[in-house]
Short mmCIF file of N, CA and C in Angstrom, two decimals:
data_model
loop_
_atom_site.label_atom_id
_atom_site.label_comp_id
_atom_site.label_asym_id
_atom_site.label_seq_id
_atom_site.Cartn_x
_atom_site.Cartn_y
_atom_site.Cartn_z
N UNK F 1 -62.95 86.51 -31.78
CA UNK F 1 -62.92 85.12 -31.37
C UNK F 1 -61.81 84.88 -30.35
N UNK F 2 -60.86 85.55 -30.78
CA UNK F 2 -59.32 84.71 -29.07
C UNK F 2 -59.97 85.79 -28.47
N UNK F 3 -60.20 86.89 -28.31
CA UNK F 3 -60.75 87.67 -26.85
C UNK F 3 -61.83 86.73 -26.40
N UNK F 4 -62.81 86.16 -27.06
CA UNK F 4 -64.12 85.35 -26.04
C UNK F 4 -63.03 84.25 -25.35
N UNK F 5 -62.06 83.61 -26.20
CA UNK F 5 -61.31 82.68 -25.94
C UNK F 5 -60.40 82.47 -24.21
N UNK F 6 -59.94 84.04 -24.61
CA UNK F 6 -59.30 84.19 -23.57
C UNK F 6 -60.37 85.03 -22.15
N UNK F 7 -61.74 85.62 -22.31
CA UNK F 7 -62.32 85.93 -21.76
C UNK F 7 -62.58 84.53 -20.87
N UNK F 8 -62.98 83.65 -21.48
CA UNK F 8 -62.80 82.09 -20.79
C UNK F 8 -62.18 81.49 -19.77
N UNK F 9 -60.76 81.64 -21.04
CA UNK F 9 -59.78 81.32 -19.77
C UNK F 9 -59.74 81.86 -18.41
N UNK F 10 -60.07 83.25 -18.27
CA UNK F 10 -59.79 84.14 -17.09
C UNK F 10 -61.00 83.86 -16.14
N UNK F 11 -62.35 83.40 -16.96
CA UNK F 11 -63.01 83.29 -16.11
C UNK F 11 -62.76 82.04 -15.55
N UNK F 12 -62.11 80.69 -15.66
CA UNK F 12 -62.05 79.45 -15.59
C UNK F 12 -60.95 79.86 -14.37
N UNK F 13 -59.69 80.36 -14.68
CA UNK F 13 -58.78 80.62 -13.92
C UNK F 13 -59.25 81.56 -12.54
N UNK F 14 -60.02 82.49 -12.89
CA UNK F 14 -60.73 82.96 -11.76
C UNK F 14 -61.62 81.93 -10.52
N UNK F 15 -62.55 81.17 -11.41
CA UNK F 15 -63.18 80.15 -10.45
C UNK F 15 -62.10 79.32 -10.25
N UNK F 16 -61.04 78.95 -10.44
CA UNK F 16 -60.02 77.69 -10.05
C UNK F 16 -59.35 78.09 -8.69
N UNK F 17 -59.30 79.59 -8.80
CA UNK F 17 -58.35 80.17 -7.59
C UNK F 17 -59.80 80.33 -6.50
N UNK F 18 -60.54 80.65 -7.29
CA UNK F 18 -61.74 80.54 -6.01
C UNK F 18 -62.18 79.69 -5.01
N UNK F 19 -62.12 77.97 -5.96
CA UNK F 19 -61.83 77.00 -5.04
C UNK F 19 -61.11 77.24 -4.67
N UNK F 20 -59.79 77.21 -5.05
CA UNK F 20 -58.57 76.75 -3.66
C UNK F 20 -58.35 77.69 -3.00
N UNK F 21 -58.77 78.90 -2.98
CA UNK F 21 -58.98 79.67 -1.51
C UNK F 21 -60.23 79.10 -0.62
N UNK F 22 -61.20 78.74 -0.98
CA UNK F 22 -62.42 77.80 -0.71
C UNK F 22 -61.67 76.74 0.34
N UNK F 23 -60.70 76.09 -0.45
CA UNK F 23 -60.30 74.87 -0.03
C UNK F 23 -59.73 74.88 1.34
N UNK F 24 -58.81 75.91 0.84
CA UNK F 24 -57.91 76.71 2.32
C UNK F 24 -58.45 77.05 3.39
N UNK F 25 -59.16 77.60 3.29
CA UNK F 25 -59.89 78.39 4.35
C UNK F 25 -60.60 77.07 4.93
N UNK F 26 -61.45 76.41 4.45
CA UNK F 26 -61.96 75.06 4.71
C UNK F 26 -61.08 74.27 6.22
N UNK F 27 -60.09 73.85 5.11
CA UNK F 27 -58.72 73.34 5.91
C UNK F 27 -58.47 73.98 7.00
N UNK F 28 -57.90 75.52 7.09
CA UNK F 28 -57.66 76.20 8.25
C UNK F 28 -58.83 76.04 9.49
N UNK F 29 -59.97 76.22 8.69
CA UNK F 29 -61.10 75.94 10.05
C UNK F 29 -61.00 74.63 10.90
N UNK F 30 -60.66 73.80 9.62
CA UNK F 30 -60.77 72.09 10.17
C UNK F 30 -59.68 72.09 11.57
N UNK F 31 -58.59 72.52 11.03
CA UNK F 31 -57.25 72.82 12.02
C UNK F 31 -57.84 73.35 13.01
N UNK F 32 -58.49 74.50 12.84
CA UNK F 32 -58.86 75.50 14.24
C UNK F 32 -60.17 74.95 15.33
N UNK F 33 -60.56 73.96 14.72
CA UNK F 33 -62.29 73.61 15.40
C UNK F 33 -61.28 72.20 16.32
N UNK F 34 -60.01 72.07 16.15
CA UNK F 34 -59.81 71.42 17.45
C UNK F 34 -59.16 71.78 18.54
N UNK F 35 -58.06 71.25 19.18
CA UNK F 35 -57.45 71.84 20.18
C UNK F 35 -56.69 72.91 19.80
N UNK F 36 -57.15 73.73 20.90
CA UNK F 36 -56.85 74.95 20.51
C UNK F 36 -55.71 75.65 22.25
N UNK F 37 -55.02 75.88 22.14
CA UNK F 37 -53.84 76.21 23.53
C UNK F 37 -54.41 77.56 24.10
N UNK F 38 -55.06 78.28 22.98
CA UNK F 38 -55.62 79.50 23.53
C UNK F 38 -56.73 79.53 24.42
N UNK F 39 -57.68 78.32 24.52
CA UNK F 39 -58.70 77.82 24.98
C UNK F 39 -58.41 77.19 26.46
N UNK F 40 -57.22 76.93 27.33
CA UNK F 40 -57.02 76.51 28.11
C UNK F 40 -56.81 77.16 29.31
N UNK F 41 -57.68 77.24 30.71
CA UNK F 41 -57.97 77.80 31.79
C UNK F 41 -57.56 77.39 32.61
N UNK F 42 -56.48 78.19 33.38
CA UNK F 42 -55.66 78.01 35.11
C UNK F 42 -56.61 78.64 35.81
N UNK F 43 -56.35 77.85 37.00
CA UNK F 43 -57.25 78.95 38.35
C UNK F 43 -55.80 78.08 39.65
N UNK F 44 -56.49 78.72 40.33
CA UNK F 44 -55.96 78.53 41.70
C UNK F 44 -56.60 78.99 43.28
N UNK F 45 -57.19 78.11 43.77
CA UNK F 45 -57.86 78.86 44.97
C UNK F 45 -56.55 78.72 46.28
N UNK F 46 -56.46 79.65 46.69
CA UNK F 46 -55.24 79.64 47.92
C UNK F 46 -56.12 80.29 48.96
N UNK F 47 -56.34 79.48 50.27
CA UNK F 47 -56.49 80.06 51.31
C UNK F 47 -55.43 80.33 52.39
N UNK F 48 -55.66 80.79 53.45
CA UNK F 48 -54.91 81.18 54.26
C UNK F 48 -55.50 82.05 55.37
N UNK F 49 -55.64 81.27 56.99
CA UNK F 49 -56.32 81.51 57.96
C UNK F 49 -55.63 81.85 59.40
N UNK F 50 -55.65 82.36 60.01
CA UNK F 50 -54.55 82.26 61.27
C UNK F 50 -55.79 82.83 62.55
N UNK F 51 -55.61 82.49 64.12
CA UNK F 51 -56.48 83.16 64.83
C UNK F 51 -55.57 82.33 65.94
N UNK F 52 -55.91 82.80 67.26
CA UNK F 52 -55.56 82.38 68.17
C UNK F 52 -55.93 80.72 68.45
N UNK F 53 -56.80 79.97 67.89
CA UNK F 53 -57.04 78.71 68.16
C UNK F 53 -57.60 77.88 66.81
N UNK F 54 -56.80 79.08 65.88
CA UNK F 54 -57.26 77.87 64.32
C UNK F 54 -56.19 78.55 63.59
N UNK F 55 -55.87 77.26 62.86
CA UNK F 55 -54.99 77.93 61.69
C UNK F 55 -55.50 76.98 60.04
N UNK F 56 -55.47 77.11 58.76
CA UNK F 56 -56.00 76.58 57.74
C UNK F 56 -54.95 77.39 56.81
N UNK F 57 -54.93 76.27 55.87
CA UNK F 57 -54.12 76.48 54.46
C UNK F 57 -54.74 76.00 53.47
N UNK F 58 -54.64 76.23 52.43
CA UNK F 58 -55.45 75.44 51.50
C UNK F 58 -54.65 76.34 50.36
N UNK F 59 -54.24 74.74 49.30
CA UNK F 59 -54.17 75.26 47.72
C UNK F 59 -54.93 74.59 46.92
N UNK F 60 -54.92 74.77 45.76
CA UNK F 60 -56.08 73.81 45.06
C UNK F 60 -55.78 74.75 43.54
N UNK F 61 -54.95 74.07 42.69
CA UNK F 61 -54.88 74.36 41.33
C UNK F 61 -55.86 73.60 40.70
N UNK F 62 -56.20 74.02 39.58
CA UNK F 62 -57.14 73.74 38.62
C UNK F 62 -56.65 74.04 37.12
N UNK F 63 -57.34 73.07 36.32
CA UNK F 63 -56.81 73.29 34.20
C UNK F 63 -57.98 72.73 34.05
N UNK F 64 -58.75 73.47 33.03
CA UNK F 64 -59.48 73.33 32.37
C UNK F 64 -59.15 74.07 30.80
N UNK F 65 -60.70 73.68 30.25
CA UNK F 65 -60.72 74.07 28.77
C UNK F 65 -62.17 74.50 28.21
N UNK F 66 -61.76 75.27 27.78
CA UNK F 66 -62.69 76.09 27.39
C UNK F 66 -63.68 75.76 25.88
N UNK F 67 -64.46 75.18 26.02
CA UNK F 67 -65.10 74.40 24.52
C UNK F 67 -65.39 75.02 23.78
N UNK F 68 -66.84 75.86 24.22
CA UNK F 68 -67.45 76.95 23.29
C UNK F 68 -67.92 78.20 24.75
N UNK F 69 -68.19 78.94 24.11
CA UNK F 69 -68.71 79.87 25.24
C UNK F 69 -69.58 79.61 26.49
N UNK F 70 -70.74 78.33 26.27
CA UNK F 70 -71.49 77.86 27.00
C UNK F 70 -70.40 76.73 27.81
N UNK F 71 -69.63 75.65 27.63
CA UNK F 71 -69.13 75.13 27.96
C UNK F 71 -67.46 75.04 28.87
N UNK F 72 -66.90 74.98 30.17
CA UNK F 72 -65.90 74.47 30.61
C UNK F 72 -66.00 73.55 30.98
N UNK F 73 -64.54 72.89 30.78
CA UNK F 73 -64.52 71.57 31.93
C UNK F 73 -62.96 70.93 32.06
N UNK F 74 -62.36 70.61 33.14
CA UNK F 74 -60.97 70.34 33.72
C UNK F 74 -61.32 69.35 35.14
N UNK F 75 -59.91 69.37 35.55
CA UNK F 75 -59.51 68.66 37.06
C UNK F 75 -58.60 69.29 37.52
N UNK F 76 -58.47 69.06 39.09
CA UNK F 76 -57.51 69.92 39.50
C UNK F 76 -57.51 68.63 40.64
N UNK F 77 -56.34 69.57 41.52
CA UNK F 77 -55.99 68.48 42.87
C UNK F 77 -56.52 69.67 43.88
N UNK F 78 -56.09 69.13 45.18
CA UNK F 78 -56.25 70.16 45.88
C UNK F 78 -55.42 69.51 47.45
N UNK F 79 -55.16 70.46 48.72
CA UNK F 79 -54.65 70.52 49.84
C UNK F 79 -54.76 71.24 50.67
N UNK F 80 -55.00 70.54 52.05
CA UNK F 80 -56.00 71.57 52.62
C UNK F 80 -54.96 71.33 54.17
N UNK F 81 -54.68 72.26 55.07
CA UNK F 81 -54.12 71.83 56.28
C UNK F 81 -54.66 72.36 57.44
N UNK F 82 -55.43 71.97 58.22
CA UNK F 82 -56.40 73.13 59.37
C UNK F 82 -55.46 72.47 60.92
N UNK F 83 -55.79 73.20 61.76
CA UNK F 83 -55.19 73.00 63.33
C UNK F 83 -56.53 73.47 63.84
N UNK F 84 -57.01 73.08 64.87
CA UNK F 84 -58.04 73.66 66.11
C UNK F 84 -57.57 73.53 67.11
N UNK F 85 -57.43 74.33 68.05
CA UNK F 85 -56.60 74.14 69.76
C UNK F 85 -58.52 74.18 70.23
N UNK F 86 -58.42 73.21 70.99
CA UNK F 86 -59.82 72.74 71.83
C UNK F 86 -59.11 72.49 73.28
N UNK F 87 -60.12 73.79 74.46
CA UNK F 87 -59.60 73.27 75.34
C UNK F 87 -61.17 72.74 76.37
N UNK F 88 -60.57 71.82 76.75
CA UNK F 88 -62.24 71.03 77.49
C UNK F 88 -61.66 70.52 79.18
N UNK F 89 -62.41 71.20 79.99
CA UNK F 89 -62.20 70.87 81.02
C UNK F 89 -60.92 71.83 81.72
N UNK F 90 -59.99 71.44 82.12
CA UNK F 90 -58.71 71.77 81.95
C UNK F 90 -56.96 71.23 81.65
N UNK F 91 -57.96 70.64 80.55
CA UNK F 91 -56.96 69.83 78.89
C UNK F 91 -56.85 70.87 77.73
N UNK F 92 -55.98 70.97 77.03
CA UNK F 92 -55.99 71.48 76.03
C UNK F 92 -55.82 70.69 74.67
N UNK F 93 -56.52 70.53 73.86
CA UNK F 93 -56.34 69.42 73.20
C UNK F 93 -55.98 70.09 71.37
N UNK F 94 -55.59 69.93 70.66
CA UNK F 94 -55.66 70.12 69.34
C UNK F 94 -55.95 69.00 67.89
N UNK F 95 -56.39 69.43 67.29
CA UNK F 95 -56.91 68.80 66.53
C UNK F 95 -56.41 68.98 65.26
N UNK F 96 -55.66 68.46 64.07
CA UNK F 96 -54.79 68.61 63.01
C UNK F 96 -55.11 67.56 61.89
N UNK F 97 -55.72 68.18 60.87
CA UNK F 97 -56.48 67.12 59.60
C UNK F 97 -55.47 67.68 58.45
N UNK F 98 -54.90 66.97 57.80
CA UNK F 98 -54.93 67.17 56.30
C UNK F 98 -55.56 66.49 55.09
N UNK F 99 -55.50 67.00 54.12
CA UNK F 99 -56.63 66.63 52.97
C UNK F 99 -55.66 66.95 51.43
N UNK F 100 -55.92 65.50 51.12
CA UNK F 100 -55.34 65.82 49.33
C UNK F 100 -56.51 64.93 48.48
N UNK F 101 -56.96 65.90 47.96
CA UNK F 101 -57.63 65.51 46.86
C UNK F 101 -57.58 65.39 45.49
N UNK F 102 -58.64 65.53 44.99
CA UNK F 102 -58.74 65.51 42.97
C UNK F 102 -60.52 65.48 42.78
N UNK F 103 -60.11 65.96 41.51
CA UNK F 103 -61.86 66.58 41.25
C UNK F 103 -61.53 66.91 39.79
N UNK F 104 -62.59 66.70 39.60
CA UNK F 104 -63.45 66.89 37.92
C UNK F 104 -64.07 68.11 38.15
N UNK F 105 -64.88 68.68 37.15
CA UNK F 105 -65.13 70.11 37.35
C UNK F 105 -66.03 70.00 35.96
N UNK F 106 -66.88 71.00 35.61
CA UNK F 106 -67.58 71.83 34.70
C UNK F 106 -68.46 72.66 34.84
N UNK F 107 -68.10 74.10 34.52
CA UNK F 107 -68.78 75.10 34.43
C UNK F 107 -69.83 75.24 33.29
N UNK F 108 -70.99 76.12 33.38
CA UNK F 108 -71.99 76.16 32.20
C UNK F 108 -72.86 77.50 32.39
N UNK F 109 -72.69 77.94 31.14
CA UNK F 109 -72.66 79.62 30.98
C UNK F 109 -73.95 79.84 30.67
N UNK F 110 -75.27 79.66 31.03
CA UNK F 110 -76.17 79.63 29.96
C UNK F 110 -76.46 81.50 29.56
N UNK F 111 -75.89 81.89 30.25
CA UNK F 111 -76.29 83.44 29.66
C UNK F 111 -75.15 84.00 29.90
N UNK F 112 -75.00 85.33 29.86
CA UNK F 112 -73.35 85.98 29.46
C UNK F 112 -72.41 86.18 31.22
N UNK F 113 -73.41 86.26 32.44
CA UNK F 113 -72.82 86.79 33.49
C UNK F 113 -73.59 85.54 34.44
N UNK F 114 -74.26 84.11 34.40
CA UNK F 114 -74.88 83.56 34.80
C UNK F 114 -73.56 82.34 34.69
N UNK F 115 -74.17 81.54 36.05
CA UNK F 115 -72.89 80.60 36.18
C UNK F 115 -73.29 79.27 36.67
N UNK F 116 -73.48 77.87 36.31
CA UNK F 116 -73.55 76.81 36.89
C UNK F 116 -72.33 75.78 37.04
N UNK F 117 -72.68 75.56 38.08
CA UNK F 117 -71.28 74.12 38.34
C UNK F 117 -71.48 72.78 39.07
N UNK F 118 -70.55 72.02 38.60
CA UNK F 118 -70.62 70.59 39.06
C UNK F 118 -69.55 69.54 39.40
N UNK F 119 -69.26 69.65 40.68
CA UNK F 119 -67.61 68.64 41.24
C UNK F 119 -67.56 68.02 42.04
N UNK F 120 -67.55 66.50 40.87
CA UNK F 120 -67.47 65.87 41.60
C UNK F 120 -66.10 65.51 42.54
N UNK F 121 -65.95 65.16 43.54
CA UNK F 121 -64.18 65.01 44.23
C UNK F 121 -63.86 63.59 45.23
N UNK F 122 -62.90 63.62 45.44
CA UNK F 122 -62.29 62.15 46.43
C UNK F 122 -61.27 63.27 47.48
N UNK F 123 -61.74 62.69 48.70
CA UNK F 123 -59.99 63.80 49.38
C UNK F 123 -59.59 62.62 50.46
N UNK F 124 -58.55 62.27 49.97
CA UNK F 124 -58.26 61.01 51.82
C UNK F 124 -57.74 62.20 52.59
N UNK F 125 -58.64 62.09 53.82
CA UNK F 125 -58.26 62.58 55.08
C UNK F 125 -57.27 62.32 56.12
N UNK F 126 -56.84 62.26 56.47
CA UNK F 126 -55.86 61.57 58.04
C UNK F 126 -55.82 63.00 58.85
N UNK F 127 -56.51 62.50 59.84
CA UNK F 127 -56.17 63.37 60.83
C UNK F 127 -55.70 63.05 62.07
N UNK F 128 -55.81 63.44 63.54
CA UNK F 128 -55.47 63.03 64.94
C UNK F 128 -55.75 64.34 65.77
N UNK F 129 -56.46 63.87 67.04
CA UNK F 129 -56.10 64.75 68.25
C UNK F 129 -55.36 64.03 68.92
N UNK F 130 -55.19 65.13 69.67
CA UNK F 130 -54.15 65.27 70.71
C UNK F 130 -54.02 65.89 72.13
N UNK F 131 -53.71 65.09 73.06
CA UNK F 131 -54.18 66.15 74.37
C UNK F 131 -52.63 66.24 75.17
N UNK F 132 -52.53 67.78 75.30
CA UNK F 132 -51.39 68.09 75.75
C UNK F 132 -51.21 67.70 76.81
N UNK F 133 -51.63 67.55 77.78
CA UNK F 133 -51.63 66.67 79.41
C UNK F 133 -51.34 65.35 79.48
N UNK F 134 -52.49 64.40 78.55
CA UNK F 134 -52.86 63.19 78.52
C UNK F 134 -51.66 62.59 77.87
N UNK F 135 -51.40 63.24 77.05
CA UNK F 135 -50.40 62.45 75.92
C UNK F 135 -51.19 61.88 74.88
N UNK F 136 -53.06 61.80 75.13
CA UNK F 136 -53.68 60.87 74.34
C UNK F 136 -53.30 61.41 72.49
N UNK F 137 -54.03 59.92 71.84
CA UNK F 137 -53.53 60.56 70.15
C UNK F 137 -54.78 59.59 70.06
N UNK F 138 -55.73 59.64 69.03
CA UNK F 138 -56.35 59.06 68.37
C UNK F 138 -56.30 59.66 66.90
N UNK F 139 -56.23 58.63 66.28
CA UNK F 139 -55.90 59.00 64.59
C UNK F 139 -57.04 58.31 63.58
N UNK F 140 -57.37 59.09 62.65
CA UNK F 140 -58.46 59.27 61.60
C UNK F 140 -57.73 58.95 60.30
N UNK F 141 -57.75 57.82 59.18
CA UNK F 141 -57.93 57.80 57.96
C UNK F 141 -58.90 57.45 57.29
N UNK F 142 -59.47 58.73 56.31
CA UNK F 142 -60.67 58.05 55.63
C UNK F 142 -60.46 58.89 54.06
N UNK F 143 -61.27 58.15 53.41
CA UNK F 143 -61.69 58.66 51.99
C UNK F 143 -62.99 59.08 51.61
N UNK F 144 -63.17 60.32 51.66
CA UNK F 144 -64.55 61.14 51.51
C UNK F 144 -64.98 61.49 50.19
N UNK F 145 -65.77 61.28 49.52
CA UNK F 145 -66.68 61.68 48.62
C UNK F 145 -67.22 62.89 48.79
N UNK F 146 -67.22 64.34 47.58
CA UNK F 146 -68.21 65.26 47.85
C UNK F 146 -68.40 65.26 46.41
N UNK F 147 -69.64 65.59 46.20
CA UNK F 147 -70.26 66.37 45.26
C UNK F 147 -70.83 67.65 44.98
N UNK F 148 -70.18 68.81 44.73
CA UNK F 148 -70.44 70.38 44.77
C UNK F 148 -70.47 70.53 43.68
N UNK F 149 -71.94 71.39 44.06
CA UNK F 149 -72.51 71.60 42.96
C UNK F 149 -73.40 73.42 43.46
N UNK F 150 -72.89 74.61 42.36
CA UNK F 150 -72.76 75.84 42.95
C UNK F 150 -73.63 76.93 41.59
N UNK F 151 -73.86 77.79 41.62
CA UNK F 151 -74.56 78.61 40.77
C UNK F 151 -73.99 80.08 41.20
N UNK F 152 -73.97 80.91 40.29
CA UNK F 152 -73.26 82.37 40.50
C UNK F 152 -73.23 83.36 39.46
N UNK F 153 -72.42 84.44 39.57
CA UNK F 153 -72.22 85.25 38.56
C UNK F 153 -70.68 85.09 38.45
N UNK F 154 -70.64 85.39 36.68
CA UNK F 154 -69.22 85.35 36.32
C UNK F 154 -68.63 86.90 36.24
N UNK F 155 -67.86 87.50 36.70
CA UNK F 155 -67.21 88.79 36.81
C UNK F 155 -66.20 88.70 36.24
N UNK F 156 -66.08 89.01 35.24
CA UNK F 156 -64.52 89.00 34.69
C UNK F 156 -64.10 87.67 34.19
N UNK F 157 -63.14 87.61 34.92
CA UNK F 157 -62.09 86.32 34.57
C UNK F 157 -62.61 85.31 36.14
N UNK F 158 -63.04 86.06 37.08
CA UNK F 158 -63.62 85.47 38.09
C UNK F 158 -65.09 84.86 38.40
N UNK F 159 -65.18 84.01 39.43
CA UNK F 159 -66.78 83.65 39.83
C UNK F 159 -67.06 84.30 41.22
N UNK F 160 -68.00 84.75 41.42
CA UNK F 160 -68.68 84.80 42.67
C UNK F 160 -69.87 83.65 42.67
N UNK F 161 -69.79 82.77 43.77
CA UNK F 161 -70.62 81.08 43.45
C UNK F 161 -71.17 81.16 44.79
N UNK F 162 -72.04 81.05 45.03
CA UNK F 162 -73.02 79.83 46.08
C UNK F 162 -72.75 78.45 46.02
N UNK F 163 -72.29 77.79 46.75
CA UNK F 163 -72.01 76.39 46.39
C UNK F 163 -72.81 75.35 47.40
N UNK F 164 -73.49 73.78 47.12
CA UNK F 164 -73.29 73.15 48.19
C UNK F 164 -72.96 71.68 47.54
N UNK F 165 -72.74 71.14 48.77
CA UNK F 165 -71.93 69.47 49.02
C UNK F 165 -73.29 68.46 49.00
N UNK F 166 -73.95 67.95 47.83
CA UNK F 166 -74.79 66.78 47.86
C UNK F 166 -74.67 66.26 48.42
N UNK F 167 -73.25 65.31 49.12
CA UNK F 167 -73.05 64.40 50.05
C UNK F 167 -73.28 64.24 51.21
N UNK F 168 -72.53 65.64 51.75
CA UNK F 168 -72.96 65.89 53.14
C UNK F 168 -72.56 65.17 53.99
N UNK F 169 -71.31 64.75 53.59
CA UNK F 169 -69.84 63.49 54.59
C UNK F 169 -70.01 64.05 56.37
N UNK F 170 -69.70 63.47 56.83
CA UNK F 170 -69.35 64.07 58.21
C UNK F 170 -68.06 64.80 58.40
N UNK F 171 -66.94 63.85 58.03
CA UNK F 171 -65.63 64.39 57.34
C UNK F 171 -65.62 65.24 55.71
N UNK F 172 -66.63 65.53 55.75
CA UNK F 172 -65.94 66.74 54.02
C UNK F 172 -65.12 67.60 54.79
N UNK F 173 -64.16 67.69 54.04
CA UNK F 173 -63.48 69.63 54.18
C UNK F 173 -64.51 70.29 53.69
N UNK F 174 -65.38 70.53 53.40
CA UNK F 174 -66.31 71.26 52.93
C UNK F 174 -67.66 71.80 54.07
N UNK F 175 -67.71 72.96 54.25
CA UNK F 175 -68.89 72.96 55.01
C UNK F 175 -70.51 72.87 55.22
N UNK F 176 -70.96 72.61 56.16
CA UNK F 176 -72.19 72.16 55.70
C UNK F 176 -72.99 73.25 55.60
N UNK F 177 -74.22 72.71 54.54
CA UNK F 177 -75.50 73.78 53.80
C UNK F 177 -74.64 74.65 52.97
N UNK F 178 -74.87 75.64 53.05
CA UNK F 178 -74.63 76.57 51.91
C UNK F 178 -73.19 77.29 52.03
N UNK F 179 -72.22 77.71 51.19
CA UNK F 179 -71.31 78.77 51.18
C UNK F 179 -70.61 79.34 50.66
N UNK F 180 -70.15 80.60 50.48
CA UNK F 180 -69.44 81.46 49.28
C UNK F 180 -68.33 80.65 49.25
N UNK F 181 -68.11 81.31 48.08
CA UNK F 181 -66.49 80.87 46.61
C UNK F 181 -66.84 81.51 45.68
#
């Protein structure tokens, strides 16, 4: 009779610890199914162009987050600085735009090396030419809208993308129809 007694107990005490490892583990998931620091994605696109009658810079950081495997999504800013020496006639004129933007972003994985994207962006422009003879200056401020939207393969930690600009601004920094990133 106390051995069934205590056979009892052990089994009672056995299922008691069973919940509360149950419980725990529960809890820990609850903790882990939210923000998570390990889940968070830097990029950075840096260009850099030089030629006898163009020069271009461009940075453009990016943070995103990583949801589930199918899902990214962040904002980044971006800055862009180009020169064109244009010579017409016998003027030499140059042409000098900069660009600061911001953009939303989301990537979508539907298969393991397959890549879709969608960004939307704002960039105020100001630019001016200039004619070295003339002295002339005419100056450009505007605020451009693009929407890029790109498909690719994911390599690594990297994309290789096809991208294009829905908008199709006259002023995008972005070029027109189709182009690698």
């Amino acid at each position: 009779r106390n051995i069934h007694q205590l056979r009892n107990r052990e089994r009672v005490n056995a299922q008691n610890q069973l919940q509360q490892a149950n419980r725990q583990s529960s809890q820990s998931a609850t903790v882990t199914s939210g923000f998570d620091a390990r889940r968070m994605r830097y990029g950075i696109n840096f260009g850099l162009n030089f030629s006898n009658n163009y020069s271009l810079f461009r940075l453009a950081p990016q943070v995103g987050y990583q949801f589930n495997k199918y899902v990214m999504a962040g904002v980044g800013v971006s800055y862009y600085y180009s020169k064109n020496r244009i010579y017409h006639l016998d003027e030499r004129m140059s042409y000098i735009s900069n660009s600061l933007g911001a953009n939303a972003f989301a990537y979508l994985y539907p298969a393991s090396v397959l890549v879709l994207s969608a960004q939307p962006e704002a960039n105020y422009i100001w630019s001016h030419y200039k004619g070295n003879q003339s002295g002339q200056l005419d100056k450009n401020n505007v605020l451009v809208p693009s929407f890029i939207v790109g498909a690719g393969l994911k390599l690594g930690p990297a994309h290789a993308m096809l991208y294009y600009d829905l908008v199709q601004d006259v002023n995008s920094p972005y070029p027109s129809g189709i182009y690698y990133g």
